[in-house]
Short mmCIF file of C-alpha atoms in Angstrom, two decimals:
data_model
loop_
_atom_site.label_atom_id
_atom_site.label_comp_id
_atom_site.label_asym_id
_atom_site.label_seq_id
_atom_site.Cartn_x
_atom_site.Cartn_y
_atom_site.Cartn_z
CA MET A 1 -24.28 17.58 -7.29
CA GLU A 2 -23.70 21.21 -8.25
CA ASN A 3 -21.80 24.07 -6.57
CA ILE A 4 -19.60 21.99 -4.29
CA ASN A 5 -16.39 23.53 -2.97
CA GLU A 6 -13.77 20.92 -3.78
CA ARG A 7 -11.03 22.58 -1.73
CA ALA A 8 -13.33 22.88 1.29
CA ILE A 9 -13.96 19.13 1.06
CA VAL A 10 -10.22 18.45 0.86
CA LEU A 11 -9.64 20.74 3.87
CA ASP A 12 -12.12 18.73 5.94
CA MET A 13 -10.43 15.52 4.82
CA LEU A 14 -6.98 16.76 5.79
CA LEU A 15 -8.22 17.91 9.19
CA SER A 16 -9.63 14.42 9.74
CA VAL A 17 -6.20 12.96 9.01
CA GLU A 18 -4.66 15.42 11.49
CA ASP A 19 -7.14 14.06 14.04
CA GLY A 20 -5.70 10.58 13.54
CA GLN A 21 -7.89 8.99 10.85
CA LYS A 22 -6.26 6.91 8.10
CA SER A 23 -6.08 8.68 4.75
CA HIS A 24 -7.50 5.80 2.68
CA ILE A 25 -10.46 5.49 5.05
CA VAL A 26 -11.11 9.24 4.91
CA LEU A 27 -11.00 9.13 1.11
CA ASN A 28 -13.43 6.20 0.86
CA GLU A 29 -15.88 7.71 3.36
CA THR A 30 -15.80 11.08 1.59
CA PHE A 31 -16.64 9.56 -1.77
CA LYS A 32 -19.48 7.62 -0.19
CA ARG A 33 -20.83 10.86 1.28
CA TYR A 34 -20.48 12.69 -2.06
CA SER A 35 -21.40 9.75 -4.29
CA ASP A 36 -23.09 11.91 -6.94
CA ILE A 37 -20.30 14.40 -7.64
CA LYS A 38 -18.92 14.73 -11.16
CA GLN A 39 -15.99 12.55 -12.14
CA THR A 40 -13.82 15.62 -12.73
CA SER A 41 -14.47 16.83 -9.18
CA ARG A 42 -13.81 13.37 -7.81
CA ALA A 43 -10.45 13.21 -9.61
CA PHE A 44 -9.48 16.72 -8.44
CA ILE A 45 -10.33 15.95 -4.81
CA LYS A 46 -8.44 12.66 -4.86
CA ARG A 47 -5.32 14.12 -6.42
CA LEU A 48 -5.24 17.18 -4.17
CA PHE A 49 -5.90 15.22 -0.96
CA ASN A 50 -3.40 12.44 -1.67
CA GLY A 51 -0.88 14.94 -3.01
CA VAL A 52 -0.90 17.15 0.06
CA ILE A 53 -0.37 14.13 2.31
CA GLU A 54 2.34 12.63 0.11
CA LYS A 55 4.28 15.93 -0.15
CA GLU A 56 3.72 17.20 3.39
CA ILE A 57 7.39 17.63 4.35
CA PHE A 58 8.20 19.44 1.10
CA LEU A 59 5.17 21.72 1.47
CA ASP A 60 6.10 22.58 5.05
CA TYR A 61 9.69 23.25 3.97
CA VAL A 62 8.44 25.75 1.38
CA ILE A 63 6.04 27.45 3.80
CA ASP A 64 8.70 27.64 6.53
CA SER A 65 11.04 29.33 4.04
CA PHE A 66 8.66 32.31 3.83
CA SER A 67 6.65 32.33 7.05
CA LYS A 68 7.84 33.82 10.36
CA VAL A 69 5.58 31.29 12.12
CA LYS A 70 6.66 27.71 11.43
CA CYS A 71 4.07 25.54 9.74
CA ARG A 72 3.76 23.16 12.70
CA LYS A 73 2.76 26.06 14.97
CA LEU A 74 0.01 27.41 12.71
CA LYS A 75 -3.64 26.75 13.44
CA PRO A 76 -4.71 23.52 11.69
CA VAL A 77 -7.12 25.29 9.31
CA VAL A 78 -4.44 27.78 8.26
CA ARG A 79 -1.76 25.09 7.98
CA GLU A 80 -3.84 22.79 5.78
CA SER A 81 -5.21 25.66 3.66
CA MET A 82 -1.66 26.80 2.96
CA ARG A 83 -0.52 23.27 2.17
CA ILE A 84 -3.39 22.96 -0.32
CA CYS A 85 -2.32 26.14 -2.07
CA VAL A 86 1.39 25.32 -2.16
CA TYR A 87 0.66 21.87 -3.58
CA GLU A 88 -1.41 23.46 -6.34
CA LEU A 89 1.33 25.99 -7.08
CA PHE A 90 4.04 23.35 -7.46
CA PHE A 91 2.26 20.25 -8.74
CA MET A 92 -0.98 21.26 -10.52
CA ASP A 93 -0.05 23.34 -13.54
CA LYS A 94 -3.61 23.72 -14.82
CA VAL A 95 -4.66 25.70 -11.73
CA PRO A 96 -3.92 29.46 -12.08
CA SER A 97 -1.72 30.60 -9.21
CA SER A 98 -3.97 33.55 -8.38
CA ALA A 99 -6.97 31.22 -8.06
CA ALA A 100 -5.04 28.81 -5.83
CA VAL A 101 -4.04 31.65 -3.48
CA ASN A 102 -7.49 33.25 -3.43
CA GLU A 103 -9.29 29.99 -2.73
CA SER A 104 -7.01 29.12 0.19
CA VAL A 105 -7.48 32.58 1.71
CA LYS A 106 -11.26 32.14 1.37
CA LEU A 107 -11.04 28.82 3.22
CA VAL A 108 -9.38 30.58 6.16
CA LYS A 109 -12.02 33.33 6.21
CA LYS A 110 -14.95 30.91 5.98
CA ARG A 111 -13.64 28.91 8.96
CA GLY A 112 -13.89 31.97 11.23
CA LEU A 113 -10.25 33.00 11.01
CA ALA A 114 -10.59 36.21 8.99
CA GLY A 115 -7.97 37.87 11.18
CA LEU A 116 -5.36 35.45 9.79
CA ALA A 117 -6.39 35.96 6.16
CA PRO A 118 -3.88 38.81 5.49
CA PHE A 119 -1.04 36.68 6.91
CA THR A 120 -2.12 33.69 4.80
CA ASN A 121 -2.43 35.83 1.68
CA GLY A 122 0.96 37.49 2.18
CA VAL A 123 2.88 34.26 2.70
CA LEU A 124 1.23 32.48 -0.23
CA ARG A 125 1.71 35.36 -2.66
CA ASN A 126 5.35 35.63 -1.64
CA ILE A 127 5.80 31.89 -2.28
CA ASP A 128 4.16 32.27 -5.68
CA ARG A 129 6.46 35.16 -6.67
CA LYS A 130 9.68 33.55 -5.48
CA ARG A 131 9.09 29.83 -5.94
CA ASP A 132 11.89 29.56 -8.50
CA GLU A 133 14.34 30.79 -5.84
CA ILE A 134 13.66 27.94 -3.41
CA LYS A 135 16.74 25.80 -2.78
CA LEU A 136 16.64 22.27 -1.46
CA PRO A 137 19.14 21.29 1.28
CA ALA A 138 22.69 20.60 0.10
CA ASP A 139 23.15 17.48 2.23
CA PRO A 140 22.13 14.46 0.09
CA LYS A 141 20.02 12.76 2.79
CA GLU A 142 18.34 16.00 3.83
CA ARG A 143 17.62 16.76 0.19
CA ILE A 144 15.98 13.37 -0.33
CA SER A 145 13.96 13.85 2.86
CA VAL A 146 12.56 17.17 1.62
CA GLU A 147 12.24 16.33 -2.09
CA TYR A 148 10.32 13.09 -1.49
CA SER A 149 8.77 14.07 1.87
CA PHE A 150 10.29 11.19 3.84
CA PRO A 151 11.05 11.68 7.54
CA ALA A 152 14.80 11.92 8.14
CA TRP A 153 14.90 8.77 10.31
CA LEU A 154 13.20 6.80 7.54
CA VAL A 155 15.72 8.00 4.96
CA ASP A 156 18.47 6.84 7.33
CA HIS A 157 16.70 3.49 7.67
CA PHE A 158 16.67 2.84 3.93
CA TYR A 159 20.33 3.85 3.59
CA LYS A 160 21.28 1.59 6.49
CA GLU A 161 19.45 -1.44 5.12
CA TYR A 162 19.76 -0.93 1.34
CA GLY A 163 22.86 1.25 0.90
CA ASN A 164 23.19 3.05 -2.43
CA GLU A 165 19.87 1.58 -3.59
CA ALA A 166 18.04 3.77 -1.04
CA PRO A 167 17.39 6.80 -3.32
CA ALA A 168 15.82 4.60 -6.02
CA ILE A 169 13.64 2.85 -3.42
CA ILE A 170 12.45 6.14 -1.91
CA LYS A 171 11.76 7.55 -5.36
CA ALA A 172 9.72 4.45 -6.27
CA LEU A 173 7.79 4.64 -2.99
CA SER A 174 6.94 8.25 -3.86
CA ALA A 175 5.60 7.45 -7.33
CA GLU A 176 2.06 6.49 -8.20
CA ARG A 177 1.69 2.71 -8.18
CA PRO A 178 -0.19 0.90 -10.94
CA VAL A 179 -3.40 -0.93 -10.15
CA TYR A 180 -3.43 -4.69 -10.66
CA ALA A 181 -6.40 -7.03 -10.82
CA ARG A 182 -6.47 -10.80 -10.53
CA VAL A 183 -8.77 -12.64 -12.93
CA ASN A 184 -11.22 -15.00 -11.23
CA THR A 185 -10.52 -18.19 -13.16
CA LEU A 186 -13.61 -19.81 -11.63
CA LEU A 187 -15.74 -17.59 -13.87
CA THR A 188 -13.68 -16.52 -16.86
CA ASP A 189 -10.22 -16.30 -18.45
CA THR A 190 -7.69 -13.50 -18.80
CA GLY A 191 -8.19 -12.93 -22.53
CA SER A 192 -11.95 -12.49 -22.18
CA VAL A 193 -11.54 -10.03 -19.30
CA ILE A 194 -8.97 -7.98 -21.20
CA GLU A 195 -11.32 -7.75 -24.17
CA GLU A 196 -14.22 -6.66 -21.93
CA LEU A 197 -12.14 -4.06 -20.10
CA ASN A 198 -10.70 -2.63 -23.31
CA LYS A 199 -14.20 -2.17 -24.70
CA ALA A 200 -15.03 -0.20 -21.55
CA GLY A 201 -12.13 2.16 -22.27
CA ILE A 202 -9.74 0.70 -19.68
CA ARG A 203 -6.18 0.11 -20.82
CA THR A 204 -4.72 -3.24 -19.80
CA GLU A 205 -1.37 -4.99 -19.75
CA ARG A 206 -0.65 -8.59 -18.81
CA SER A 207 1.61 -9.09 -15.81
CA ASN A 208 5.14 -10.43 -16.25
CA PHE A 209 4.63 -12.65 -13.21
CA ARG A 210 1.23 -14.33 -13.50
CA ASP A 211 -1.01 -14.83 -16.51
CA ASP A 212 -4.13 -14.21 -14.43
CA PHE A 213 -2.95 -10.75 -13.30
CA ILE A 214 -3.58 -7.59 -15.33
CA LYS A 215 -2.22 -4.07 -14.90
CA LEU A 216 -5.02 -1.52 -15.33
CA GLU A 217 -4.88 2.13 -16.41
CA ASN A 218 -7.47 4.86 -16.85
CA ILE A 219 -9.65 3.63 -14.02
CA GLU A 220 -11.21 5.56 -11.13
CA ASN A 221 -14.06 3.61 -9.57
CA PHE A 222 -14.08 -0.19 -9.54
CA ASP A 223 -17.71 -0.36 -8.39
CA GLU A 224 -18.77 0.99 -11.77
CA ILE A 225 -16.89 -1.71 -13.73
CA LEU A 226 -19.05 -4.66 -14.72
CA PRO A 227 -16.30 -7.34 -14.56
CA PHE A 228 -15.59 -6.25 -10.97
CA SER A 229 -19.22 -6.20 -9.80
CA GLU A 230 -19.79 -9.57 -11.48
CA GLY A 231 -16.80 -11.07 -9.65
CA LYS A 232 -14.69 -11.67 -12.72
CA ILE A 233 -11.78 -9.64 -11.30
CA THR A 234 -10.56 -8.53 -7.90
CA VAL A 235 -8.04 -5.85 -6.98
CA GLN A 236 -4.76 -7.35 -5.78
CA ASP A 237 -1.18 -6.15 -6.12
CA MET A 238 1.31 -8.33 -7.92
CA SER A 239 3.47 -8.60 -4.80
CA SER A 240 0.81 -10.57 -2.93
CA GLY A 241 0.06 -12.40 -6.17
CA LEU A 242 3.53 -13.93 -6.04
CA LEU A 243 2.64 -15.36 -2.64
CA GLY A 244 0.01 -17.45 -4.41
CA LEU A 245 2.75 -19.00 -6.54
CA VAL A 246 4.91 -19.84 -3.53
CA ALA A 247 2.06 -21.43 -1.56
CA PRO A 248 1.98 -25.17 -2.43
CA VAL A 249 -1.80 -25.57 -2.12
CA LYS A 250 -3.33 -28.64 -3.79
CA PRO A 251 -7.00 -29.42 -4.51
CA GLY A 252 -8.58 -30.73 -1.33
CA ASP A 253 -6.09 -29.07 1.04
CA THR A 254 -7.04 -27.35 4.29
CA VAL A 255 -5.66 -23.80 4.60
CA ILE A 256 -5.62 -21.38 7.54
CA ASP A 257 -5.18 -17.68 6.80
CA MET A 258 -4.46 -16.16 10.22
CA CYS A 259 -4.61 -12.43 9.35
CA ALA A 260 -6.86 -12.61 6.33
CA ALA A 261 -8.72 -9.31 5.84
CA PRO A 262 -9.66 -8.03 3.33
CA GLY A 263 -9.32 -11.46 1.74
CA GLY A 264 -7.47 -11.06 -1.56
CA LYS A 265 -4.85 -13.69 -0.78
CA THR A 266 -7.48 -15.84 0.97
CA CYS A 267 -9.59 -16.04 -2.18
CA ASP A 268 -6.54 -16.78 -4.33
CA LEU A 269 -5.65 -19.76 -2.13
CA ALA A 270 -9.30 -20.89 -1.93
CA ILE A 271 -9.42 -21.24 -5.71
CA LYS A 272 -6.27 -23.40 -5.59
CA ALA A 273 -7.76 -25.57 -2.81
CA GLY A 274 -10.83 -26.21 -4.97
CA PRO A 275 -14.35 -27.24 -3.98
CA CYS A 276 -13.09 -30.18 -1.92
CA GLY A 277 -10.69 -27.99 0.06
CA GLN A 278 -11.39 -25.60 2.91
CA VAL A 279 -9.90 -22.23 3.82
CA TYR A 280 -10.31 -20.89 7.36
CA ALA A 281 -9.98 -17.11 7.21
CA PHE A 282 -9.50 -15.35 10.55
CA ASP A 283 -9.05 -11.79 11.72
CA VAL A 284 -9.48 -9.80 14.91
CA SER A 285 -12.96 -8.28 14.39
CA LYS A 286 -16.32 -8.87 12.73
CA VAL A 287 -15.72 -5.79 10.61
CA LYS A 288 -12.61 -7.38 9.12
CA THR A 289 -14.14 -10.83 8.66
CA GLY A 290 -17.08 -9.09 7.00
CA LEU A 291 -14.71 -7.76 4.35
CA ILE A 292 -13.51 -11.30 3.67
CA LYS A 293 -17.10 -12.57 3.34
CA ASN A 294 -17.99 -9.76 0.94
CA ASN A 295 -14.98 -10.54 -1.23
CA ALA A 296 -15.74 -14.28 -1.29
CA GLU A 297 -19.41 -13.74 -2.13
CA ARG A 298 -18.62 -11.34 -4.97
CA LEU A 299 -16.14 -13.85 -6.42
CA HIS A 300 -18.58 -16.79 -6.01
CA ILE A 301 -16.17 -18.68 -3.74
CA ASP A 302 -17.91 -20.96 -1.26
CA ASN A 303 -15.10 -22.92 0.43
CA ILE A 304 -14.05 -20.11 2.83
CA ILE A 305 -15.03 -20.28 6.52
CA THR A 306 -14.53 -16.98 8.36
CA GLY A 307 -14.13 -16.42 12.09
CA VAL A 308 -12.96 -13.85 14.61
CA ASN A 309 -9.63 -14.92 16.11
CA ASP A 310 -6.65 -13.07 17.57
CA ALA A 311 -3.64 -14.57 15.79
CA SER A 312 -1.31 -13.65 18.67
CA VAL A 313 -3.29 -15.84 21.10
CA TYR A 314 -2.89 -19.63 20.85
CA ASN A 315 -6.05 -21.45 19.74
CA PRO A 316 -5.91 -25.18 20.67
CA ASP A 317 -8.79 -25.95 18.28
CA LEU A 318 -6.45 -25.24 15.36
CA ARG A 319 -3.60 -27.57 16.39
CA GLU A 320 -2.19 -29.42 13.34
CA LYS A 321 -5.34 -28.61 11.39
CA ALA A 322 -3.91 -27.23 8.14
CA ASP A 323 -1.83 -28.38 5.19
CA LEU A 324 -0.83 -24.75 4.76
CA VAL A 325 -0.92 -21.82 7.17
CA LEU A 326 -0.56 -18.27 5.87
CA CYS A 327 0.71 -15.55 8.22
CA ASP A 328 0.59 -12.18 6.46
CA VAL A 329 1.36 -10.54 9.77
CA PRO A 330 0.68 -6.99 11.02
CA CYS A 331 3.66 -4.83 10.07
CA SER A 332 4.87 -1.26 9.64
CA GLY A 333 3.73 -1.23 5.99
CA LEU A 334 6.78 0.58 4.63
CA GLY A 335 6.47 -1.32 1.35
CA ILE A 336 3.09 0.22 0.52
CA ILE A 337 3.86 3.88 1.24
CA ALA A 338 3.12 4.66 -2.42
CA ARG A 339 -0.49 3.53 -1.83
CA LYS A 340 -0.90 4.85 1.73
CA PRO A 341 1.47 7.83 2.10
CA ASP A 342 0.52 8.64 5.70
CA ILE A 343 2.31 5.42 6.72
CA LYS A 344 5.67 7.21 6.46
CA TYR A 345 4.57 9.80 9.03
CA ASN A 346 3.00 7.30 11.45
CA ALA A 347 5.75 4.67 11.46
CA SER A 348 8.45 4.73 14.15
CA ARG A 349 11.45 2.70 15.24
CA ASP A 350 9.70 1.75 18.48
CA GLY A 351 6.57 0.74 16.55
CA ILE A 352 8.60 -1.47 14.24
CA GLY A 353 10.08 -3.27 17.24
CA GLU A 354 6.66 -3.80 18.80
CA LEU A 355 5.23 -5.18 15.56
CA ALA A 356 8.18 -7.55 15.12
CA ALA A 357 7.54 -8.92 18.62
CA ILE A 358 3.83 -9.45 17.86
CA SER A 359 4.80 -11.29 14.66
CA GLN A 360 6.98 -13.67 16.65
CA LYS A 361 3.98 -14.61 18.82
CA ILE A 362 1.83 -15.16 15.74
CA LEU A 363 4.46 -17.29 14.02
CA LYS A 364 4.98 -19.44 17.12
CA ASN A 365 1.24 -20.16 17.18
CA ALA A 366 1.16 -20.75 13.44
CA VAL A 367 3.78 -23.50 13.62
CA SER A 368 1.52 -25.54 15.89
CA TYR A 369 -1.40 -25.21 13.43
CA VAL A 370 0.55 -26.84 10.57
CA LYS A 371 0.18 -30.57 10.00
CA PRO A 372 3.40 -32.64 9.89
CA GLY A 373 4.59 -32.36 6.32
CA GLY A 374 2.69 -29.09 5.84
CA THR A 375 3.87 -25.58 4.96
CA LEU A 376 3.91 -22.22 6.71
CA ILE A 377 4.00 -19.05 4.61
CA PHE A 378 5.21 -15.92 6.41
CA SER A 379 4.85 -12.58 4.64
CA THR A 380 4.74 -8.83 5.22
CA CYS A 381 4.31 -5.66 3.18
CA THR A 382 7.24 -3.92 4.85
CA MET A 383 10.99 -3.47 4.31
CA THR A 384 12.82 -3.89 7.62
CA ARG A 385 15.19 -6.71 8.55
CA LEU A 386 13.77 -6.78 12.06
CA GLU A 387 10.27 -7.59 10.81
CA ASN A 388 11.37 -9.76 7.90
CA GLU A 389 14.72 -11.58 7.76
CA GLU A 390 15.24 -11.67 11.53
CA ASN A 391 11.77 -13.07 12.20
CA PHE A 392 12.27 -15.59 9.40
CA ALA A 393 15.59 -16.66 10.90
CA SER A 394 13.93 -17.14 14.31
CA LEU A 395 11.18 -19.19 12.70
CA ALA A 396 13.50 -21.34 10.58
CA VAL A 397 15.52 -22.63 13.56
CA LEU A 398 12.53 -23.92 15.55
CA ASP A 399 12.45 -27.64 16.26
CA GLY A 400 10.73 -29.57 13.49
CA ILE A 401 10.96 -26.66 11.02
CA GLU A 402 13.16 -26.31 7.94
CA PRO A 403 13.35 -23.56 5.27
CA TYR A 404 11.54 -24.52 2.09
CA GLY A 405 13.25 -22.95 -0.91
CA PHE A 406 11.39 -21.93 -4.05
CA ALA A 407 13.97 -20.60 -6.52
CA GLU A 408 12.70 -22.99 -9.21
CA ILE A 409 9.43 -21.03 -9.35
CA PHE A 410 11.15 -17.83 -10.47
CA GLU A 411 14.27 -18.99 -12.36
CA SER A 412 12.56 -18.82 -15.75
CA PHE A 413 10.66 -15.54 -15.19
CA THR A 414 11.47 -13.00 -17.91
CA ASP A 415 10.11 -9.64 -18.99
CA ARG A 416 7.50 -10.06 -21.74
CA GLU A 417 9.01 -7.31 -23.92
CA SER A 418 12.77 -7.46 -23.35
CA GLY A 419 13.13 -11.13 -22.48
CA GLN A 420 15.46 -10.18 -19.62
CA PRO A 421 15.35 -12.20 -16.36
CA LEU A 422 13.11 -10.66 -13.70
CA PHE A 423 15.21 -11.96 -10.81
CA ASN A 424 18.99 -11.80 -10.48
CA GLU A 425 21.24 -14.45 -8.97
CA GLU A 426 21.33 -12.75 -5.56
CA GLU A 427 17.53 -12.82 -5.40
CA LEU A 428 17.37 -16.43 -6.54
CA SER A 429 19.96 -17.28 -3.89
CA GLU A 430 17.62 -15.79 -1.27
CA CYS A 431 14.76 -17.85 -2.72
CA ARG A 432 16.86 -20.99 -2.22
CA LYS A 433 17.15 -20.00 1.44
CA GLY A 434 13.37 -19.80 1.63
CA TYR A 435 12.53 -16.11 1.24
CA LEU A 436 12.12 -13.37 -1.35
CA ARG A 437 12.35 -9.59 -0.94
CA LEU A 438 10.44 -7.51 -3.49
CA ILE A 439 12.07 -4.08 -3.75
CA PRO A 440 10.31 -1.03 -5.30
CA GLY A 441 12.61 0.55 -7.85
CA ARG A 442 14.04 -2.86 -8.61
CA HIS A 443 10.74 -4.68 -9.14
CA ASP A 444 7.44 -3.35 -10.47
CA THR A 445 5.68 -4.22 -7.20
CA ASP A 446 5.04 -2.92 -3.72
CA GLY A 447 7.71 -3.66 -1.14
CA PHE A 448 6.98 -7.18 0.07
CA PHE A 449 8.58 -10.11 1.89
CA ILE A 450 7.55 -13.72 1.21
CA SER A 451 9.00 -16.77 2.94
CA ARG A 452 8.10 -20.37 3.59
CA VAL A 453 9.14 -23.21 5.86
CA ARG A 454 8.12 -26.85 6.08
CA LYS A 455 7.14 -28.77 9.20
CA TYR A 456 8.61 -32.27 9.21
CA VAL A 457 7.46 -33.56 12.63
#
């Protein structure tokens, strides 16, 4: 496709996010619509779109430092056009500043707002001339909020729950996360996949945690990679990969995954259950269960049974049906902000409380689905005590339930290069209690919480 206006596409995408659409969905739908654009254009659009969202608070701080009209009061087209330009000025060195300003002014004119073009031009050129004079707030928390574009309440949250480790966590959640893939051991082995990927020009690195996980670099579109389309690999972060180690699934076991979409963890457990085992994978809509089916079919896994089921509503048909029940419950998602940056703007204290309450309903139902002697895995991709430790504590004191420690799984884990332990004594102590917190900045993973309990009656 020739003569596309990359910035105009990004502007439309950002306006869609302002209208309430999720950024990762907007990105996927845009690339489907423009499937034949050049790879260079694709990379530019992705970086500019994700960058503007990730740095929104910083960009608005800069604009507000030079504009008489605060950024939040500007018309959406003007606001997003200016954010695009300011992001290019500060974070995309290869773009000439004059071109960045001119293109953003053109966007405003072409959207029928020519009367605001002189204002847009004046503010942006002033920012360009004086950008070295911009000072971040002196207060440490305010500075972190602006520098890493984290809402002030969220900065306070991380300080409250993680103390002096908060700046490192926020920095890690603002950095680009590596892509991991799990090797489908039904079809191939890790060494063969690494060799095939390297020949395709994709850099690889074995995970410290699991031999069948690989870190990938220099990759843009998985659909174009033969090992992916053939089902030899599937995208899955290492944090959820550790859940597969904690889950004591044996060949022939019956597993229930209560909130399964898109199915990465489901497929991991299905391989462990083997051809004589069964995995029931549920979610709240046919769209979500369709994602699970697609994943299973691509990976040539045929022991997964999907179904629409609301995990928060008790289903008597599932009573004491499973050797293992997995509850990767709906959560605020604070641990995956690096992958979905709009999470930090959409999360709220009230929302966290509501999600924690929903999780309690799900976990209460899940307990009844576990056979006596079976295991319940409770996990989230967030980093709040209310959603994690407090819900685990409520679960662990239920009649017939006891925490099921797993420190022995991780005691010998060391870094491949340095030989240093990957988990310290405090973390192993938590594992003995039955849960593990994965902390960005401390671990090379998303933020994640994994726990398990055993049902003895």
